[in-house]
Coordinates of C-alpha atoms in Angstrom, one line a residue:
M105 CA 150.1 71.6 41.7
A106 CA 152.0 71.7 44.9
D107 CA 153.4 74.9 44.2
A108 CA 150.2 76.6 42.7
R109 CA 148.1 75.9 46.1
P110 CA 150.1 78.3 48.3
A111 CA 149.7 81.0 45.5
G112 CA 146.1 80.3 45.2
R113 CA 145.5 80.5 49.0
A114 CA 147.6 83.9 48.9
R115 CA 145.4 85.1 46.1
R116 CA 142.2 84.2 47.8
W117 CA 143.3 85.9 51.0
L118 CA 144.1 88.9 48.9
L119 CA 140.8 89.3 47.3
E120 CA 138.3 87.7 50.0
G121 CA 136.4 90.0 51.9
L122 CA 135.1 93.1 49.6
S123 CA 135.5 96.3 51.2
E124 CA 132.9 96.7 53.8
Q125 CA 132.2 100.2 52.9
A126 CA 131.6 99.3 49.4
T127 CA 129.1 96.7 50.2
R128 CA 127.1 97.8 53.2
H129 CA 124.6 99.8 51.1
P130 CA 122.8 99.2 47.7
G131 CA 125.1 99.8 44.8
P132 CA 124.5 102.6 42.2
H133 CA 121.8 100.3 40.7
G134 CA 120.0 99.3 43.9
R135 CA 122.1 96.1 44.7
G136 CA 123.9 95.5 47.9
R137 CA 124.9 92.5 50.1
P138 CA 123.5 92.4 53.5
D139 CA 124.8 94.8 56.1
H140 CA 127.6 93.9 58.2
P141 CA 127.6 94.3 61.9
G142 CA 128.5 98.0 62.5
H143 CA 130.2 100.0 65.4
A144 CA 128.9 102.5 67.8
W145 CA 129.1 106.0 66.4
W146 CA 131.8 107.0 69.1
R147 CA 134.0 104.1 68.0
V148 CA 133.8 105.2 64.5
M149 CA 134.6 108.8 65.8
C150 CA 137.9 107.5 67.1
L151 CA 138.8 106.2 63.8
T152 CA 138.3 109.6 62.1
G153 CA 139.5 111.2 65.2
V154 CA 143.2 109.9 65.2
D155 CA 143.6 112.4 62.4
Y156 CA 141.5 115.4 63.6
F157 CA 142.6 115.0 67.2
S158 CA 146.3 114.4 66.3
T159 CA 146.8 117.7 65.0
L160 CA 146.9 119.0 68.7
G161 CA 150.5 117.5 68.5
Y162 CA 151.6 120.3 66.3
Q163 CA 148.6 122.8 65.8
P164 CA 149.3 125.2 68.6
A165 CA 153.0 125.6 67.7
I166 CA 151.9 126.4 64.0
A167 CA 149.4 128.8 65.3
F168 CA 152.2 130.6 67.1
L169 CA 154.4 130.7 64.4
A170 CA 151.6 131.9 62.1
A171 CA 150.1 134.8 64.4
G172 CA 152.4 135.2 67.3
V173 CA 150.9 136.4 70.5
V174 CA 147.5 136.8 68.6
S175 CA 147.4 132.9 68.1
P176 CA 144.7 132.4 70.6
L177 CA 142.4 135.0 68.7
A178 CA 143.1 133.3 65.2
T179 CA 142.3 129.7 66.8
L180 CA 139.0 131.5 68.0
V181 CA 138.2 132.5 64.5
L182 CA 139.1 128.8 63.3
V183 CA 137.0 127.6 66.0
V184 CA 134.0 129.7 65.0
L185 CA 134.3 128.5 61.3
T186 CA 134.3 125.0 62.4
L187 CA 131.5 125.2 64.8
F188 CA 129.2 127.5 62.6
G189 CA 130.6 126.7 59.1
A190 CA 132.2 123.2 58.6
L191 CA 130.2 121.4 61.2
P192 CA 126.8 122.6 59.6
V193 CA 127.8 121.7 56.2
Y194 CA 128.9 118.3 57.0
R195 CA 125.8 117.6 59.0
R196 CA 123.9 118.1 56.2
V197 CA 126.4 116.0 54.0
A198 CA 125.6 113.2 56.2
R199 CA 121.9 113.4 55.7
E200 CA 122.1 113.8 52.1
S201 CA 124.5 110.9 51.6
P202 CA 123.5 108.3 54.2
H203 CA 125.8 105.6 52.6
G204 CA 129.1 107.2 52.7
E205 CA 129.5 109.1 49.2
G206 CA 130.5 112.2 50.8
S207 CA 129.9 115.6 49.1
I208 CA 131.8 114.3 46.0
A209 CA 128.6 112.2 45.2
M210 CA 126.3 115.3 45.6
L211 CA 128.3 117.6 43.2
E212 CA 128.5 114.6 40.7
K213 CA 124.7 114.8 40.4
V214 CA 125.1 118.4 39.5
L215 CA 127.4 117.6 36.5
P216 CA 126.3 114.5 34.3
Y217 CA 127.9 112.7 31.6
W218 CA 131.5 113.1 31.0
G219 CA 131.9 116.6 32.6
G220 CA 130.7 115.0 35.7
K221 CA 133.0 112.3 35.5
V222 CA 136.1 114.4 35.1
F223 CA 135.0 116.8 37.6
V224 CA 134.7 113.8 40.3
L225 CA 138.1 112.3 39.2
V226 CA 139.4 116.1 40.0
L227 CA 138.1 115.8 43.4
L228 CA 139.1 112.4 44.0
G229 CA 142.6 113.5 43.1
F230 CA 142.2 116.4 45.9
A231 CA 140.9 113.6 48.0
A232 CA 143.9 111.5 47.4
T233 CA 146.1 114.3 48.2
D234 CA 144.5 115.0 51.4
F235 CA 144.5 111.2 52.6
L236 CA 147.7 110.0 51.3
I237 CA 149.5 113.4 52.5
T238 CA 147.9 112.8 55.8
M239 CA 149.3 109.3 55.9
T240 CA 152.9 110.2 55.1
L241 CA 152.9 113.7 56.8
S242 CA 151.5 112.2 60.1
A243 CA 153.9 109.3 59.9
A244 CA 156.8 111.9 59.3
D245 CA 155.9 114.0 62.1
A246 CA 155.5 110.8 64.6
T247 CA 159.2 110.1 63.5
K248 CA 160.4 113.5 64.0
H249 CA 158.5 113.3 67.8
L250 CA 160.3 110.2 68.2
L251 CA 163.9 111.4 67.3
E252 CA 163.6 114.5 69.2
N253 CA 162.9 112.8 72.4
P254 CA 165.6 112.8 74.7
Y255 CA 165.3 109.1 75.7
A256 CA 165.2 107.9 71.9
P257 CA 168.1 105.4 70.8
R258 CA 171.0 107.6 69.4
F259 CA 171.2 104.9 66.5
L260 CA 168.0 106.2 64.9
D261 CA 169.6 109.8 64.3
G262 CA 169.7 110.5 60.4
H263 CA 167.2 107.7 59.6
Q264 CA 164.2 110.0 59.4
V265 CA 162.9 108.1 56.2
G266 CA 163.5 104.6 57.2
V267 CA 161.5 105.0 60.3
T268 CA 158.7 106.7 58.6
L269 CA 158.6 103.8 56.0
L270 CA 158.6 101.4 58.7
L271 CA 155.6 103.4 60.5
L272 CA 153.5 103.3 57.1
A273 CA 154.3 99.4 56.9
L274 CA 152.9 99.0 60.5
L275 CA 149.8 101.0 59.3
G276 CA 149.4 98.9 56.4
A277 CA 149.7 95.7 58.3
V278 CA 146.9 96.7 60.7
F279 CA 144.4 97.4 57.9
L280 CA 145.3 93.9 56.2
R281 CA 144.1 92.5 59.3
G282 CA 140.8 94.3 59.2
F283 CA 138.8 97.3 59.8
R284 CA 137.8 95.8 63.2
E285 CA 141.3 95.8 64.4
A286 CA 141.8 99.4 63.1
I287 CA 138.9 100.6 64.9
G288 CA 139.9 99.0 68.0
V289 CA 143.5 100.5 68.1
A290 CA 142.0 104.1 67.2
G291 CA 139.8 103.9 70.3
V292 CA 142.7 103.2 72.7
L293 CA 145.0 105.6 71.3
V294 CA 142.2 108.5 71.1
A295 CA 141.3 108.1 74.7
V296 CA 145.0 108.0 76.0
F297 CA 145.8 110.7 73.8
L298 CA 143.0 113.1 75.1
T299 CA 143.4 112.2 78.5
L300 CA 147.0 113.0 78.5
N301 CA 146.2 116.6 76.7
A302 CA 143.4 117.0 79.1
V303 CA 145.9 116.8 82.2
V304 CA 148.6 119.0 80.1
V305 CA 146.0 121.7 79.6
V306 CA 144.4 121.7 83.1
T307 CA 148.3 121.7 84.5
A308 CA 148.9 124.9 82.4
F309 CA 145.9 126.7 83.5
V310 CA 146.7 125.8 87.3
H311 CA 150.1 127.5 86.7
V312 CA 148.3 130.4 85.0
A313 CA 146.0 130.7 88.0
G314 CA 149.1 130.5 90.1
Q315 CA 151.0 133.2 88.3
P316 CA 148.4 135.4 86.8
V317 CA 151.0 137.9 85.9
V318 CA 151.8 135.9 82.7
L319 CA 148.4 136.3 81.6
G320 CA 148.7 140.2 81.9
Q321 CA 152.2 140.2 80.2
W322 CA 150.7 138.1 77.3
W323 CA 147.7 140.5 77.1
D324 CA 150.1 143.5 77.1
A325 CA 152.0 141.9 74.2
V326 CA 148.9 141.6 72.2
W327 CA 148.0 145.1 72.6
S328 CA 151.6 146.2 72.2
Q329 CA 151.6 145.0 68.8
R330 CA 148.3 146.6 67.6
S331 CA 147.1 150.0 67.8
S332 CA 143.4 149.0 68.2
P333 CA 140.8 146.2 68.6
F334 CA 140.0 146.3 64.9
A335 CA 143.8 145.8 63.9
V336 CA 144.0 142.7 66.5
V337 CA 140.7 141.3 64.9
G338 CA 141.9 142.0 61.1
V339 CA 145.2 140.1 62.0
A340 CA 143.4 137.1 63.6
L341 CA 141.4 137.1 60.3
L342 CA 144.5 137.5 58.0
V343 CA 146.2 134.7 59.7
F344 CA 143.7 131.9 60.3
P345 CA 144.1 130.5 56.8
K346 CA 147.5 129.2 57.9
L347 CA 145.6 127.2 60.9
A348 CA 143.5 125.3 58.3
L349 CA 144.9 121.9 59.2
G350 CA 142.9 122.2 62.2
L351 CA 139.8 121.8 59.8
S352 CA 141.0 118.1 58.8
G353 CA 138.5 115.0 59.5
F354 CA 135.1 116.4 58.6
E355 CA 135.4 114.4 55.0
T356 CA 136.4 111.3 56.4
G357 CA 133.7 111.5 59.3
V358 CA 130.9 111.2 56.3
V359 CA 133.0 109.0 54.2
V360 CA 133.1 106.1 57.0
M361 CA 129.4 106.3 57.8
P362 CA 128.8 102.7 56.6
Q363 CA 130.7 101.7 59.8
I364 CA 128.3 103.2 62.1
D365 CA 125.9 100.8 63.5
G366 CA 122.4 101.2 62.0
G367 CA 120.7 99.1 64.5
G368 CA 117.7 96.8 63.8
G369 CA 114.6 97.4 61.9
T370 CA 113.9 98.2 58.5
P371 CA 116.6 99.3 55.7
A372 CA 115.0 102.8 55.9
Q373 CA 115.3 102.9 59.9
Q374 CA 118.8 101.5 59.6
V375 CA 119.6 104.4 57.3
A376 CA 118.0 106.9 59.7
Q377 CA 120.0 105.6 62.6
R378 CA 123.2 105.8 60.9
V379 CA 122.8 109.3 59.7
R380 CA 121.8 110.4 63.4
G381 CA 125.1 108.5 64.3
A382 CA 127.0 110.3 62.0
R383 CA 125.8 113.7 62.8
R384 CA 126.2 113.1 66.5
L385 CA 129.8 111.8 65.5
L386 CA 130.6 115.2 63.7
T387 CA 129.1 117.2 66.5
V388 CA 131.1 115.7 69.5
A389 CA 134.3 115.6 67.6
A390 CA 134.1 119.1 66.6
L391 CA 133.1 120.2 70.1
V392 CA 135.7 118.2 71.6
M393 CA 138.6 119.4 69.2
S394 CA 137.3 123.1 69.5
G395 CA 137.9 123.1 73.3
F396 CA 141.2 121.6 73.1
L397 CA 142.2 124.0 70.1
L398 CA 141.3 127.1 72.3
T399 CA 142.8 126.0 75.5
S400 CA 145.9 124.7 74.2
S401 CA 146.5 127.8 71.8
L402 CA 146.2 129.9 74.9
A403 CA 148.0 127.8 77.5
T404 CA 151.0 127.7 75.0
A405 CA 151.2 131.2 74.1
V406 CA 151.1 132.6 77.5
L407 CA 153.7 130.3 78.8
I408 CA 156.0 129.3 76.3
P409 CA 158.7 132.0 75.4
A410 CA 158.2 133.1 71.8
A411 CA 162.0 132.1 70.8
E412 CA 161.2 128.3 71.7
F413 CA 158.7 128.2 68.9
Q414 CA 161.1 129.1 66.3
P415 CA 162.7 126.4 64.0
G416 CA 165.5 124.7 66.4
G417 CA 163.5 125.7 69.5
Q418 CA 162.3 122.9 72.0
A419 CA 158.6 124.0 71.4
N420 CA 158.8 124.0 67.4
G421 CA 156.3 121.5 66.3
R422 CA 155.7 120.2 69.8
A423 CA 154.3 123.1 72.1
L424 CA 152.2 120.8 74.3
A425 CA 154.9 118.4 74.6
Y426 CA 157.2 121.1 75.9
L427 CA 154.5 122.1 78.7
A428 CA 154.1 118.3 79.5
H429 CA 158.1 118.1 80.1
E430 CA 158.3 121.4 81.8
Y431 CA 155.6 121.3 84.2
L432 CA 155.0 117.5 84.6
G433 CA 158.5 115.9 84.6
G434 CA 160.4 113.6 82.3
A435 CA 158.5 110.6 82.8
F436 CA 155.2 112.1 82.1
G437 CA 156.4 114.1 79.1
T438 CA 157.9 110.9 77.8
A439 CA 154.5 109.5 78.2
Y440 CA 153.0 112.2 76.2
D441 CA 155.5 112.0 73.7
V442 CA 154.7 108.1 73.3
S443 CA 151.0 108.8 72.9
T444 CA 151.3 111.8 70.4
I445 CA 153.8 109.5 68.2
A446 CA 151.4 106.5 68.3
I447 CA 148.5 108.8 67.6
L448 CA 150.1 110.8 64.8
W449 CA 151.5 107.3 63.4
F450 CA 147.7 105.9 63.3
A451 CA 146.3 109.4 61.7
G452 CA 146.8 107.9 58.7
A453 CA 144.3 105.0 59.6
S454 CA 141.6 107.6 59.2
A455 CA 143.0 108.4 55.7
M456 CA 143.3 104.8 54.9
A457 CA 139.6 104.3 55.5
G458 CA 138.7 107.4 53.5
L459 CA 140.4 106.1 50.4
L460 CA 139.1 102.4 51.1
N461 CA 135.7 103.9 51.0
L462 CA 136.0 106.5 48.2
V463 CA 137.9 104.5 45.7
P464 CA 135.5 101.5 45.4
R465 CA 132.4 103.8 45.2
Y466 CA 133.7 105.7 42.0
L467 CA 136.7 104.1 39.8
P468 CA 135.3 100.5 39.3
R469 CA 131.8 101.8 38.6
Y470 CA 133.1 104.3 36.3
G471 CA 135.2 101.6 34.4
M472 CA 138.4 103.5 35.4
A473 CA 139.6 100.9 37.9
P474 CA 140.2 97.0 37.6
G475 CA 137.5 94.9 39.2
W476 CA 140.2 93.9 42.1
A477 CA 139.9 97.5 43.3
R478 CA 136.4 96.8 45.4
A479 CA 138.6 94.6 47.6
V480 CA 140.2 95.6 50.7
R481 CA 143.7 94.1 50.8
P482 CA 145.1 94.9 47.1
L483 CA 144.0 98.5 47.8
V484 CA 145.5 98.7 51.2
L485 CA 148.9 97.3 49.4
V486 CA 148.5 100.0 46.6
F487 CA 148.1 102.8 48.9
T488 CA 150.9 101.9 51.2
A489 CA 153.4 101.7 48.1
V490 CA 152.0 105.1 47.2
G491 CA 153.0 106.2 50.6
F492 CA 156.3 104.7 50.6
L493 CA 156.9 106.7 47.1
V494 CA 155.5 110.2 48.6
T495 CA 157.8 109.8 51.5
W496 CA 160.7 108.8 49.6
L497 CA 160.3 111.5 47.2
F498 CA 159.7 114.2 50.0
E499 CA 162.6 112.5 52.2
A500 CA 159.8 112.4 55.1
D501 CA 159.8 116.2 55.5
V502 CA 156.8 117.3 57.4
D503 CA 157.0 121.1 56.2
A504 CA 157.4 120.1 52.5
Q505 CA 154.1 118.4 52.6
G506 CA 152.2 120.5 54.8
G507 CA 151.0 122.9 51.8
A508 CA 149.5 119.6 49.8
Y509 CA 147.8 118.6 52.9
A510 CA 146.0 121.6 53.8
T511 CA 145.3 122.1 50.1
G512 CA 143.6 119.0 49.8
V513 CA 141.6 119.4 53.4
L514 CA 140.3 123.0 52.1
V515 CA 139.1 121.8 48.6
L516 CA 137.3 119.2 50.0
I517 CA 135.7 121.3 52.6
T518 CA 135.0 124.1 50.1
S519 CA 133.4 121.7 47.5
A520 CA 131.1 120.2 50.5
A521 CA 130.0 123.8 51.4
V522 CA 129.2 124.3 47.7
A523 CA 127.5 121.2 47.2
V524 CA 125.0 121.8 50.4
A525 CA 124.5 125.3 49.1
L526 CA 123.4 123.9 45.7
S527 CA 121.5 121.3 47.4
A528 CA 119.4 124.2 49.4
R529 CA 118.8 126.1 46.5
R530 CA 117.4 123.1 44.5
R531 CA 115.0 122.6 47.6
G532 CA 113.9 126.4 47.7
E533 CA 115.5 126.8 51.0
R534 CA 116.4 130.6 50.8
R535 CA 117.9 131.1 54.0
A536 CA 119.9 127.8 54.1
T537 CA 121.1 128.9 50.5
W538 CA 122.5 132.0 51.6
G539 CA 124.1 130.6 54.8
F540 CA 125.7 127.8 52.9
G541 CA 126.8 130.3 50.3
A542 CA 128.4 132.7 52.7
V543 CA 130.3 129.6 54.3
S544 CA 131.4 128.5 50.8
A545 CA 132.8 132.1 50.0
V546 CA 134.7 131.9 53.4
F547 CA 136.2 128.4 52.6
A548 CA 137.0 129.4 49.0
Y549 CA 138.8 132.4 50.4
T550 CA 140.6 130.2 52.9
T551 CA 141.6 128.0 49.9
V552 CA 143.0 130.8 47.7
A553 CA 144.8 132.3 50.6
N554 CA 146.6 129.2 51.3
V555 CA 147.5 128.4 47.6
V556 CA 148.8 131.9 47.2
E557 CA 150.8 131.3 50.6
R558 CA 152.0 127.7 49.5
P559 CA 151.5 126.8 46.1
E560 CA 153.5 123.9 46.1
G561 CA 150.2 122.3 47.6
V562 CA 148.6 122.8 44.1
R563 CA 151.3 121.2 42.1
I564 CA 151.7 118.4 44.5
A565 CA 147.8 117.8 44.2
S566 CA 148.2 118.1 40.6
A567 CA 150.5 115.3 40.2
F568 CA 147.7 113.3 42.1
I569 CA 145.1 114.4 39.9
G570 CA 147.0 113.9 36.7
G571 CA 148.1 110.2 37.9
I572 CA 144.2 109.5 38.6
L573 CA 143.1 111.0 35.1
V574 CA 145.8 109.0 33.2
I575 CA 145.2 105.5 35.2
S576 CA 141.3 105.9 34.6
V577 CA 141.6 106.7 30.9
V578 CA 144.0 103.9 30.4
S579 CA 141.8 101.7 32.5
R580 CA 138.6 102.6 30.8
A581 CA 140.0 101.7 27.6
L582 CA 141.3 98.2 28.8
R583 CA 138.0 97.4 29.9
A584 CA 135.6 99.0 27.1
F585 CA 135.2 95.5 25.6
E586 CA 133.7 93.8 29.2
L587 CA 130.0 93.3 28.8
R588 CA 129.3 95.9 31.4
A589 CA 125.9 94.8 32.2
S590 CA 125.4 93.9 35.7
A591 CA 122.0 92.0 35.2
V592 CA 119.6 91.8 32.2
N593 CA 115.9 91.8 32.9
F594 CA 113.2 91.0 30.4
D595 CA 109.5 92.1 30.8
E596 CA 106.4 90.0 30.2
E597 CA 106.3 91.0 26.6
A598 CA 109.9 90.3 25.8
L599 CA 109.8 86.9 27.7
R600 CA 106.7 86.2 25.4
F601 CA 108.9 87.0 22.3
L602 CA 111.6 84.7 23.4
A603 CA 109.1 81.7 24.3
D604 CA 107.7 81.7 20.9
A605 CA 111.3 81.7 19.7
A606 CA 112.3 78.9 21.7
R607 CA 109.3 76.7 20.4
R608 CA 110.4 77.3 17.0
G609 CA 113.9 76.6 17.4
A610 CA 115.6 79.6 16.0
L611 CA 115.9 83.3 16.8
H612 CA 117.1 86.1 14.5
V613 CA 118.1 89.4 16.2
I614 CA 118.3 92.3 14.0
A615 CA 120.1 95.3 15.5
H616 CA 118.4 98.5 14.7
E617 CA 119.1 102.0 14.9
P618 CA 115.8 103.7 15.4
G619 CA 114.8 106.6 13.2
A620 CA 111.2 107.7 12.7
R621 CA 110.1 104.3 14.2
D622 CA 107.2 104.5 11.8
E623 CA 105.8 101.4 9.9
A624 CA 107.8 101.8 6.5
E625 CA 110.9 101.9 8.7
Y626 CA 110.7 98.7 10.2
A627 CA 109.4 97.1 7.2
E628 CA 112.0 98.1 5.0
K629 CA 114.6 97.1 7.4
E630 CA 113.5 93.5 7.8
Y631 CA 112.8 93.3 4.3
G632 CA 116.4 94.5 3.4
E633 CA 118.1 92.3 6.3
R634 CA 116.2 89.2 5.0
R635 CA 117.3 89.6 1.4
D636 CA 120.9 90.7 1.9
Q637 CA 121.6 88.6 4.5
H638 CA 119.5 85.6 3.7
I639 CA 117.7 85.3 7.0
P640 CA 115.2 82.4 6.4
A641 CA 111.6 83.7 5.6
G642 CA 109.9 81.0 8.1
E643 CA 112.2 82.0 11.1
P644 CA 111.2 84.6 13.5
A645 CA 113.0 87.6 13.9
V646 CA 113.0 90.4 16.5
F647 CA 114.4 94.0 16.4
L648 CA 116.8 95.1 18.9
E649 CA 117.1 98.8 19.7
V650 CA 119.6 100.3 22.2
T651 CA 119.1 104.0 23.1
V652 CA 122.3 105.4 24.6
T653 CA 121.5 107.4 27.7
D654 CA 124.8 108.5 29.5
P655 CA 127.8 107.2 27.5
S656 CA 130.0 108.3 30.5
E657 CA 128.6 105.4 32.8
F658 CA 130.2 102.2 32.6
E659 CA 128.1 99.3 34.5
S660 CA 124.3 99.1 34.5
D661 CA 121.2 97.1 35.0
L662 CA 119.6 96.5 31.4
E663 CA 115.9 96.4 31.5
V664 CA 114.6 94.9 28.3
H665 CA 111.0 96.0 27.1
G666 CA 109.2 94.2 24.4
E667 CA 106.8 95.8 21.9
E668 CA 104.8 95.1 19.1
R669 CA 105.0 98.0 16.3
F670 CA 103.4 97.6 13.1
G671 CA 103.3 93.8 13.3
H672 CA 107.1 93.8 14.3
R673 CA 108.5 92.4 17.5
V674 CA 110.8 95.2 19.2
L675 CA 113.1 94.7 22.1
T676 CA 113.9 98.0 23.6
V677 CA 116.6 98.7 26.2
R678 CA 118.4 101.8 27.3
S679 CA 122.3 101.9 28.6
A680 CA 125.7 103.7 28.3
A681 CA 127.0 101.6 25.2
V682 CA 125.4 99.9 22.2
A683 CA 127.7 97.2 21.4
N684 CA 128.3 96.0 24.9
S685 CA 124.4 95.9 25.6
V686 CA 123.7 94.0 22.4
A687 CA 126.1 91.6 23.5
A688 CA 124.7 91.2 27.1
V689 CA 121.3 90.7 25.8
V690 CA 122.0 88.1 23.2
L691 CA 124.0 86.0 25.8
A692 CA 121.0 86.6 28.4
V693 CA 118.6 85.3 25.7
R694 CA 120.9 82.4 25.1
D695 CA 121.0 81.5 28.7
R696 CA 117.2 81.9 28.9
T697 CA 116.1 80.0 25.7
G698 CA 118.8 77.6 25.2
L699 CA 119.0 78.9 21.8
L700 CA 122.2 80.6 20.1
P701 CA 120.7 83.6 18.7
D702 CA 121.9 85.0 15.2
V703 CA 122.4 88.8 15.4
W704 CA 122.4 90.8 12.0
F705 CA 124.3 94.3 11.9
E706 CA 124.9 96.7 9.0
W707 CA 128.5 97.6 8.5
S708 CA 128.9 101.1 10.0
E709 CA 129.9 103.9 7.7
G710 CA 132.9 106.2 8.2
N711 CA 136.4 105.9 9.4
P712 CA 137.1 102.6 11.8
L713 CA 139.4 104.7 14.0
A714 CA 136.9 107.5 14.3
N715 CA 134.1 104.9 14.8
L716 CA 136.2 103.5 17.7
T717 CA 136.8 106.7 19.2
R718 CA 133.0 107.6 19.2
F719 CA 132.4 104.0 20.9
L720 CA 134.8 104.7 23.5
L721 CA 133.3 108.2 24.3
L722 CA 129.7 108.2 23.3
G723 CA 128.7 104.6 23.2
V724 CA 128.3 104.2 19.5
G725 CA 130.4 103.9 16.4
E726 CA 131.7 100.4 15.1
V727 CA 128.9 98.3 16.6
A728 CA 129.3 94.9 14.7
P729 CA 133.0 94.2 15.6
V730 CA 132.8 95.6 18.9
T731 CA 129.9 93.4 19.7
R732 CA 132.0 90.2 18.4
E733 CA 135.0 91.3 20.3
V734 CA 132.7 91.5 23.7
L735 CA 131.3 88.2 23.1
R736 CA 134.8 86.7 22.2
R737 CA 136.2 87.9 25.5
A738 CA 133.1 86.9 27.5
V739 CA 132.8 83.4 26.1
R740 CA 135.9 81.4 25.5
D741 CA 134.1 78.5 23.5
P742 CA 133.2 79.7 20.0
A743 CA 130.4 77.4 19.8
Q744 CA 128.6 78.8 22.7
R745 CA 128.8 82.3 21.5
P746 CA 125.7 83.9 19.6
R747 CA 126.5 84.3 16.2
I748 CA 127.5 87.8 14.5
H749 CA 126.6 88.5 11.1
A750 CA 127.3 91.8 9.3
G751 CA 126.6 92.9 5.6

């Protein structure tokens, strides 16, 4: 026993404290735990901003490599798309998914049943690509900055993978401590990093003001390469998809909405306050990032020689760091490097937060993940392990992962734009429909252009999608024989039937698949069951009818209604699966009345394997044996199980 206690404590530590993101709001059936204390919107902005703002560490260099001297104009296109495309889209997503479900939930409503579930799983695959590659790519880039610093210990040379794995392990350790600690670290890192970037950018513009000739030389270089203003604009429009990494951060901005303090008042007032905070978060982050993107792109394009941006150059992947060392000295440059390394390392925090919000919202609810997937710590360990695997497979190579990162970001933003366009159309908002439709088209073009340019991104995303689909199907099959009822509620008429049975001391439940629901059907059914299966004539019997609604759903509340039909007592319930619902209802009857119901079935016709497949996909099929199996798994003591009869 002494050996078991530490293991028990470890298990409790692992599973205790369900994900705040998953429990701060009512669940899919209206339930939920009381709200946890939230954080000010600007603190949560720092958590999402470690990913968004950290791209300043490499975005100016990427822009110059993609567009050359035209990079400031291409960045301007990106900023316009950010402020007038992505920002309005996600402000509306925040309004329509106030509990942090994100755009995926909006699209889920458009496609019901299994088609909708598969579509959501595919989007979750792209989200996993975005978030997990954010973790691994950012950690790898942090390692690159560390190893390229002139003061870095030489013994680290050649250990890119090992250092990256260490950074991922440290990130996981922070989240094992909790979200409050993660938000606190993010706030410090963002404040320091943005301050140092502001110093670098201001210093750069002071040098430009003191040497206006460099600005003129840059402008001459722009016009010397292009024959007309239209050609310059055309180049900027064509290359801006390569700058798509500057759009990251919007999806996590809405996914972590439950972390925002909703204030006091009624639940509706708290939700409204949380939506306002999320919209403010998105707006401020977009404005700050847009300002830095424009100024940093112009400063680096004007002041840094083009050769330094090329592979092997001192500004390759670290343009602002180059300016920091060049104009502010080695001490400040090293401080900037340390800040960049820290925020790139912690950029995975927003991705981890996004995953910890999304997975508990969908996969367990679909029955496509174990129950422990609702808890934070096991998921942190799983995601960290996957991050290790990705890092090892790609050898911590930043460039090899860039295509997958951009693909995940763009697919999510495009799906969000489509979701809000469809929402506006359903509401009859014609101008908004056309506006968001145009934004959707632009993002779709950007996504296609990125995929054509870097097709490896789709291949990597396909691996994540395939993994999620396989795990989901296996988990759904393994969990198919659970009760799958979060609660069973009886109306007054149903309770009257149960009270009458309790007084008589027996209850026989006849499972009935309704047809015409006329008098002859019920009379023939009861007569046949009593005759063929020898139900005692003097003991009460009720019909139990289960109507399958959406078989792709997994868990739901069961609302049991009692009706009198032609002198027969009928209990009706709507759910995703017949057998599981019958088992849940008769167990609830047992608990409420103290009786062990006898449940009577007819054997299903047809091939047993085909019927089992129908049960897994459609919620019907081999009802009698499946009901018994569900009861067997739910109640270990056979003497406490409702009795199953089939004939």
